[in-house]
Short mmCIF file of C-alpha atoms and ligand atoms in Angstrom, two decimals:
data_model
loop_
_atom_site.label_atom_id
_atom_site.label_comp_id
_atom_site.label_asym_id
_atom_site.label_seq_id
_atom_site.Cartn_x
_atom_site.Cartn_y
_atom_site.Cartn_z
CA MET A 1 -68.62 0.14 -36.99
CA THR A 2 -68.30 -1.06 -33.40
CA GLU A 3 -67.10 -4.36 -34.77
CA ARG A 4 -64.36 -2.67 -36.86
CA ILE A 5 -63.23 -0.80 -33.77
CA ALA A 6 -63.05 -4.05 -31.81
CA GLN A 7 -60.83 -5.49 -34.55
CA TYR A 8 -58.56 -2.46 -34.34
CA ILE A 9 -58.34 -2.81 -30.57
CA ALA A 10 -57.20 -6.42 -31.04
CA GLU A 11 -54.68 -5.29 -33.67
CA VAL A 12 -53.28 -2.61 -31.34
CA GLN A 13 -53.02 -5.05 -28.44
CA ALA A 14 -51.11 -7.55 -30.59
CA PHE A 15 -48.70 -4.92 -31.95
CA GLN A 16 -45.04 -5.33 -30.95
CA THR A 17 -41.87 -3.70 -32.22
CA THR A 18 -38.34 -2.82 -31.18
CA ASP A 19 -37.91 -0.49 -34.12
CA LYS A 20 -38.47 3.23 -33.70
CA SER A 21 -39.64 3.88 -37.28
CA GLU A 22 -42.15 1.02 -37.09
CA LEU A 23 -43.49 2.58 -33.91
CA GLU A 24 -43.74 5.97 -35.67
CA ALA A 25 -45.67 4.37 -38.58
CA PHE A 26 -48.00 2.77 -36.04
CA ARG A 27 -48.55 6.15 -34.35
CA ILE A 28 -49.32 7.88 -37.68
CA LYS A 29 -51.69 5.09 -38.71
CA PHE A 30 -53.81 5.46 -35.54
CA SER A 31 -53.19 8.93 -34.05
CA GLY A 32 -51.96 10.90 -37.09
CA LYS A 33 -54.03 13.77 -38.55
CA LYS A 34 -55.56 11.48 -41.14
CA GLY A 35 -55.33 8.47 -38.87
CA ILE A 36 -57.95 5.89 -37.92
CA LEU A 37 -58.94 7.64 -34.67
CA ASN A 38 -59.69 10.92 -36.38
CA GLU A 39 -61.64 9.03 -39.03
CA PHE A 40 -63.86 7.55 -36.31
CA PHE A 41 -64.21 10.91 -34.55
CA ALA A 42 -65.39 12.40 -37.85
CA ALA A 43 -67.87 9.55 -38.32
CA PHE A 44 -69.08 10.13 -34.75
CA LYS A 45 -70.88 13.29 -35.90
CA GLU A 46 -73.07 11.27 -38.26
CA VAL A 47 -74.09 8.73 -35.61
CA PRO A 48 -77.72 9.04 -34.47
CA ASN A 49 -78.05 10.63 -31.05
CA HIS A 50 -79.25 7.54 -29.21
CA GLN A 51 -76.15 5.58 -30.29
CA LYS A 52 -73.69 8.37 -29.52
CA LYS A 53 -73.02 7.32 -25.93
CA GLU A 54 -72.16 3.71 -26.75
CA PHE A 55 -70.15 4.62 -29.87
CA GLY A 56 -68.24 7.34 -28.03
CA GLN A 57 -67.19 4.87 -25.36
CA VAL A 58 -65.90 2.37 -27.93
CA ILE A 59 -63.84 5.00 -29.81
CA ASN A 60 -62.43 6.21 -26.53
CA SER A 61 -61.31 2.77 -25.52
CA LEU A 62 -59.48 2.40 -28.87
CA LYS A 63 -57.82 5.79 -28.23
CA VAL A 64 -56.69 4.71 -24.73
CA VAL A 65 -55.33 1.37 -25.96
CA VAL A 66 -53.36 3.13 -28.76
CA GLU A 67 -51.87 5.71 -26.36
CA GLU A 68 -50.91 3.09 -23.80
CA LYS A 69 -49.26 0.91 -26.42
CA ILE A 70 -47.19 3.80 -27.82
CA LYS A 71 -46.09 4.88 -24.34
CA MET A 72 -45.15 1.36 -23.33
CA ILE A 73 -43.00 0.72 -26.41
CA GLN A 74 -41.38 4.18 -26.15
CA ASP A 75 -40.45 3.59 -22.50
CA PHE A 76 -38.98 0.23 -23.34
CA LEU A 77 -36.87 1.61 -26.21
CA GLU A 78 -35.59 4.47 -24.06
CA SER A 79 -34.62 2.23 -21.15
CA ARG A 80 -32.69 0.05 -23.58
CA GLU A 81 -30.80 3.10 -24.84
CA ASP A 82 -29.96 4.18 -21.28
CA SER A 83 -28.36 0.94 -20.31
CA ASN A 84 -26.15 0.73 -23.37
CA PRO A 85 -24.82 4.13 -24.48
CA ILE A 86 -21.10 4.59 -25.20
CA TYR A 87 -20.31 6.33 -21.89
CA GLY A 88 -22.96 4.63 -19.76
CA ASP A 89 -25.28 6.75 -17.67
CA LEU A 90 -23.53 10.10 -17.42
CA SER A 91 -25.59 11.14 -14.41
CA ARG A 92 -24.58 8.20 -12.23
CA PRO A 93 -22.45 8.99 -9.15
CA GLY A 94 -18.71 8.35 -9.45
CA GLU A 95 -17.26 5.15 -8.08
CA PRO A 96 -15.22 5.81 -4.92
CA ILE A 97 -11.49 5.32 -5.54
CA LYS A 98 -9.90 2.98 -3.00
CA ILE A 99 -6.97 4.76 -1.43
CA GLY A 100 -4.15 2.45 -0.44
CA SER A 101 -2.10 2.77 2.71
CA ARG A 102 1.62 2.71 3.30
CA HIS A 103 3.18 -0.53 4.39
CA PRO A 104 4.05 -0.51 8.12
CA ILE A 105 7.70 -1.19 7.21
CA SER A 106 7.75 1.98 5.07
CA LEU A 107 6.03 3.97 7.81
CA VAL A 108 8.65 3.01 10.38
CA LYS A 109 11.49 3.46 7.90
CA ASN A 110 10.25 6.97 7.05
CA GLN A 111 9.89 7.84 10.71
CA ILE A 112 13.47 6.72 11.46
CA THR A 113 14.97 8.54 8.46
CA ASP A 114 12.99 11.72 9.27
CA ILE A 115 14.35 11.78 12.82
CA PHE A 116 17.95 11.39 11.66
CA ALA A 117 17.43 13.84 8.79
CA SER A 118 16.44 16.45 11.38
CA ILE A 119 19.95 16.19 12.90
CA GLY A 120 21.82 16.35 9.61
CA PHE A 121 21.96 12.75 8.34
CA ASN A 122 21.39 12.13 4.63
CA VAL A 123 19.95 8.92 3.19
CA SER A 124 22.12 6.51 1.19
CA GLU A 125 21.43 3.21 -0.48
CA GLY A 126 23.43 0.29 -1.79
CA PRO A 127 22.82 -2.89 -3.81
CA GLU A 128 21.05 -5.92 -2.35
CA ILE A 129 23.36 -8.23 -4.31
CA GLU A 130 26.80 -7.71 -2.83
CA ASP A 131 30.32 -9.01 -3.09
CA ASP A 132 32.33 -10.52 -0.27
CA TRP A 133 34.43 -7.37 0.21
CA HIS A 134 31.57 -4.97 0.97
CA ASN A 135 29.47 -7.37 3.04
CA PHE A 136 32.31 -9.00 5.04
CA THR A 137 36.00 -8.44 4.40
CA ALA A 138 36.07 -4.62 4.47
CA LEU A 139 34.06 -4.76 7.70
CA ASN A 140 36.88 -6.58 9.48
CA LEU A 141 35.34 -9.98 8.80
CA PRO A 142 37.99 -11.73 6.70
CA GLU A 143 37.43 -15.20 5.24
CA TYR A 144 37.25 -17.91 7.93
CA HIS A 145 36.49 -15.30 10.62
CA PRO A 146 34.23 -17.08 13.11
CA ALA A 147 31.89 -14.07 13.30
CA ARG A 148 30.75 -14.83 9.75
CA ASP A 149 28.74 -17.64 11.34
CA MET A 150 26.52 -15.04 13.02
CA GLN A 151 24.98 -14.28 9.62
CA ASP A 152 23.92 -17.30 7.55
CA THR A 153 24.33 -16.17 4.00
CA PHE A 154 22.58 -16.79 0.68
CA PHE A 155 25.35 -17.20 -1.88
CA ILE A 156 24.52 -16.55 -5.51
CA GLN A 157 27.98 -17.54 -6.70
CA THR A 158 31.18 -18.65 -5.01
CA ASP A 159 34.76 -17.84 -5.96
CA PRO A 160 34.52 -14.91 -6.26
CA ASP A 161 31.67 -14.70 -3.76
CA VAL A 162 28.48 -12.97 -4.86
CA LEU A 163 25.78 -12.95 -2.22
CA LEU A 164 22.61 -11.35 -0.92
CA ARG A 165 23.71 -8.80 1.66
CA THR A 166 23.20 -10.00 5.21
CA HIS A 167 23.14 -6.50 6.69
CA THR A 168 23.06 -2.85 5.62
CA SER A 169 26.57 -2.37 7.04
CA SER A 170 27.74 -3.04 3.47
CA VAL A 171 26.37 0.41 2.55
CA GLN A 172 28.72 2.01 5.11
CA VAL A 173 31.65 0.58 3.21
CA ARG A 174 30.39 1.81 -0.17
CA TYR A 175 29.61 5.24 1.26
CA MET A 176 33.05 5.64 2.84
CA GLU A 177 34.74 4.50 -0.38
CA GLU A 178 32.96 7.23 -2.31
CA ASN A 179 32.71 10.11 0.16
CA LYS A 180 35.16 12.03 2.31
CA PRO A 181 34.40 12.91 5.96
CA PRO A 182 32.50 14.56 7.51
CA ILE A 183 30.00 11.76 6.90
CA ARG A 184 26.54 11.60 8.38
CA THR A 185 24.43 9.04 6.61
CA ILE A 186 21.59 6.71 7.26
CA SER A 187 21.04 3.66 5.02
CA PRO A 188 17.73 1.83 5.12
CA GLY A 189 17.33 -1.35 3.11
CA ARG A 190 16.35 -4.97 2.69
CA VAL A 191 18.64 -7.73 3.91
CA PHE A 192 18.66 -11.51 3.59
CA ARG A 193 19.67 -14.38 5.85
CA ASN A 194 19.49 -18.08 5.31
CA GLU A 195 17.35 -18.72 8.37
CA ALA A 196 14.24 -20.76 9.08
CA VAL A 197 11.09 -18.64 8.87
CA SER A 198 9.10 -18.40 12.10
CA SER A 199 6.91 -15.88 13.90
CA ARG A 200 10.05 -14.17 15.28
CA SER A 201 12.49 -14.32 12.37
CA HIS A 202 12.36 -14.24 8.59
CA CYS A 203 14.85 -14.83 5.79
CA ILE A 204 14.06 -11.36 4.42
CA PHE A 205 13.91 -8.31 6.65
CA HIS A 206 14.90 -4.65 6.79
CA GLN A 207 17.56 -2.71 8.63
CA VAL A 208 18.60 0.89 9.04
CA GLU A 209 22.30 1.56 9.27
CA GLY A 210 23.76 4.79 10.64
CA LEU A 211 27.27 6.14 10.16
CA TYR A 212 28.93 9.28 11.53
CA ILE A 213 32.59 10.02 10.73
CA ASP A 214 34.42 13.24 11.56
CA LYS A 215 37.33 14.57 13.62
CA ASP A 216 37.02 13.96 17.38
CA VAL A 217 33.81 11.92 17.30
CA SER A 218 33.47 10.13 20.63
CA PHE A 219 31.39 7.47 22.31
CA ALA A 220 29.54 10.28 24.14
CA ASP A 221 28.39 11.62 20.74
CA LEU A 222 27.09 8.17 19.89
CA LYS A 223 25.16 7.92 23.14
CA GLN A 224 23.60 11.38 22.81
CA THR A 225 22.59 10.75 19.20
CA LEU A 226 20.88 7.49 20.13
CA LEU A 227 19.21 9.06 23.14
CA TYR A 228 17.79 11.78 20.90
CA PHE A 229 16.54 9.11 18.51
CA THR A 230 14.82 7.00 21.18
CA LYS A 231 13.12 10.06 22.65
CA GLU A 232 11.76 11.08 19.26
CA MET A 233 10.84 7.58 18.12
CA PHE A 234 9.44 5.99 21.25
CA GLY A 235 8.97 8.89 23.64
CA LYS A 236 11.34 7.11 26.07
CA SER A 237 14.23 8.94 27.62
CA LYS A 238 16.20 6.23 29.36
CA ILE A 239 18.68 4.03 27.48
CA ARG A 240 21.57 1.83 28.46
CA LEU A 241 24.52 0.55 26.44
CA ARG A 242 25.64 -2.98 27.21
CA PRO A 243 29.10 -4.12 26.07
CA SER A 244 28.87 -6.42 23.06
CA TYR A 245 30.88 -7.57 20.08
CA PHE A 246 30.74 -6.68 16.40
CA PRO A 247 33.83 -7.13 14.22
CA PHE A 248 33.41 -3.71 12.59
CA THR A 249 33.17 -1.64 15.80
CA GLU A 250 35.44 -1.31 18.81
CA PRO A 251 34.17 -0.87 21.45
CA SER A 252 30.75 -2.31 20.56
CA ALA A 253 27.50 -2.11 22.44
CA GLU A 254 23.93 -3.30 22.43
CA VAL A 255 21.37 -0.51 23.02
CA ASP A 256 18.44 -1.13 25.35
CA ILE A 257 15.63 1.33 25.99
CA TYR A 258 13.70 1.45 29.20
CA TRP A 259 10.19 0.54 28.08
CA GLY A 260 8.62 0.39 31.54
CA LEU A 261 6.51 -2.21 33.30
CA LYS A 262 3.07 -0.66 33.40
CA THR A 263 1.00 -3.19 31.50
CA GLU A 264 0.92 -6.93 31.00
CA THR A 265 2.25 -6.42 27.47
CA ASP A 266 5.22 -4.50 28.90
CA TYR A 267 5.99 -7.52 31.06
CA ARG A 268 5.67 -9.90 28.14
CA ILE A 269 7.81 -8.01 25.60
CA THR A 270 10.53 -7.05 28.10
CA LYS A 271 10.48 -10.50 29.71
CA GLY A 272 9.76 -8.86 33.02
CA THR A 273 12.87 -6.63 33.01
CA GLY A 274 11.38 -3.40 31.63
CA TRP A 275 14.33 -3.18 29.18
CA LEU A 276 14.15 -3.77 25.42
CA GLU A 277 17.06 -4.32 23.09
CA ILE A 278 16.67 -2.26 19.93
CA MET A 279 20.01 -2.02 18.11
CA GLY A 280 23.72 -2.65 17.92
CA CYS A 281 26.30 0.12 17.78
CA GLY A 282 29.91 1.06 18.40
CA MET A 283 32.91 3.14 17.39
CA VAL A 284 33.96 2.26 13.85
CA ASP A 285 37.02 0.00 14.02
CA PRO A 286 40.12 1.82 12.64
CA ASN A 287 40.71 -1.20 10.34
CA VAL A 288 37.36 -0.52 8.67
CA LEU A 289 38.22 3.15 8.13
CA THR A 290 41.56 2.15 6.59
CA ASN A 291 39.89 -0.49 4.37
CA CYS A 292 37.60 2.22 3.05
CA GLY A 293 40.33 4.76 2.35
CA ILE A 294 39.79 7.01 5.36
CA ASN A 295 42.74 8.11 7.49
CA ALA A 296 42.15 6.43 10.86
CA GLU A 297 44.71 8.70 12.55
CA GLU A 298 42.71 11.75 11.62
CA TYR A 299 39.12 10.58 11.84
CA THR A 300 36.94 8.61 14.22
CA GLY A 301 33.30 7.73 13.99
CA PHE A 302 30.40 5.69 15.23
CA ALA A 303 27.95 3.33 13.57
CA PHE A 304 24.72 1.66 14.54
CA GLY A 305 22.26 -0.76 13.00
CA MET A 306 18.69 -1.71 13.82
CA GLY A 307 15.98 -4.01 12.48
CA ILE A 308 12.90 -2.21 11.14
CA GLU A 309 10.54 -5.18 11.60
CA ARG A 310 11.49 -5.46 15.25
CA ILE A 311 10.68 -1.80 15.85
CA ALA A 312 7.44 -1.98 13.84
CA MET A 313 6.39 -5.05 15.86
CA LEU A 314 7.02 -3.14 19.08
CA LEU A 315 5.23 0.02 18.00
CA TYR A 316 2.18 -1.68 16.49
CA GLN A 317 2.07 -4.73 18.79
CA ILE A 318 2.41 -7.18 15.90
CA SER A 319 3.09 -10.69 17.14
CA ASP A 320 4.10 -12.46 13.90
CA ILE A 321 6.81 -11.14 11.56
CA ARG A 322 5.35 -13.11 8.63
CA MET A 323 2.37 -10.75 8.50
CA PHE A 324 4.58 -8.09 6.91
CA TYR A 325 5.06 -10.23 3.80
CA GLU A 326 1.63 -11.80 3.34
CA ASN A 327 0.10 -8.67 1.77
CA ASP A 328 -3.23 -9.35 3.42
CA VAL A 329 -5.19 -6.11 2.88
CA ARG A 330 -7.07 -6.58 6.16
CA PHE A 331 -3.69 -6.26 7.90
CA LEU A 332 -2.31 -3.48 5.68
CA GLU A 333 -5.46 -1.33 5.82
CA GLN A 334 -4.91 -0.76 9.53
CA PHE A 335 -1.86 1.41 8.89
CA LYS A 336 -3.24 4.74 7.66
CA SER A 337 -0.80 7.57 7.96
CA SER A 338 0.25 10.80 6.28
CA ILE A 339 3.97 9.97 6.18
N1 DAH B 401 25.22 -5.25 11.13
C1 DAH B 401 24.76 -5.66 12.45
C2 DAH B 401 23.79 -6.82 12.29
O1 DAH B 401 23.24 -6.98 11.24
C3 DAH B 401 24.09 -4.52 13.14
C4 DAH B 401 25.07 -3.47 13.53
C5 DAH B 401 25.69 -3.54 14.77
C6 DAH B 401 25.38 -2.45 12.66
C7 DAH B 401 26.60 -2.59 15.14
C8 DAH B 401 26.31 -1.49 13.05
C9 DAH B 401 26.92 -1.58 14.31
O2 DAH B 401 26.66 -0.47 12.25
O3 DAH B 401 27.80 -0.63 14.66
O4 DAH B 401 23.57 -7.51 13.23
#
């Protein structure tokens, strides 16, 4: 009998299956009610007393081997089920969702438009592909005007000229053609110039254009509006307007803000003067009003335009304009904001 048990032990040890019903048949064969183990336990009663100890130990070892085998195969089958169910492991923790961040250009654009919105400006937009009239001629820049050289242009087609707008001033023209004064609008957008790309300039960049047209609008209104903006945007309350030239404004000015000279960076970015140029502005030239169907005898207005990249570079201390367009997440991730 001991020999038969030893054979069974060998059989149990050799048993392998990946099939649940085969495992169940194996369990019934050995541990079922009428199974081999119970058969041996029944026979145990008939064994003479002096052999009981030895025989008992042998049956027990068969029982242990059977139980271990069943447990091992069951565990294996269950682990295989876990790793491959339709929905995966439903108890596993959720994967964290990566939250993106706004592009620094959008952040600055939103900040600028919010400030002007708080003093009654709406937001307007125009096409990036423009015609000669809206980008140049209506803005007092007729063909062969030397000031066209200030803005190297990407032409898509010539005669008639179709081009990528070189500034957002084209949106002023479209807005005035379609709306009657009073006009208070701010036009952010992308502009294009045929210029070599370097750390300071790019062939694609962004501007915000502002336009205010009403009765009795004066240069003092322009200055106060810009002063309010610089206070809100930069926390600086000293500005100066230097005479300048733009074909679409008369008089024209360049706006500088007093940045200060507290740190080494202040010295570097203001070239030791403490002053920083941030935009161009002026009183809208009466020719432009007339070109856009607005009575220049009745209305006056001011306009201004600024580069968003330049302001973002100042605010965030970014030294290379190309970083805005490389989409390197290590750069972009640094600009977390709620706006
Ligand atoms: N369009 C000018 C440029 O791209 C910026 C500008 C200057 C816009 C003066 C204006 C303005 O509206 O009044 O350089």
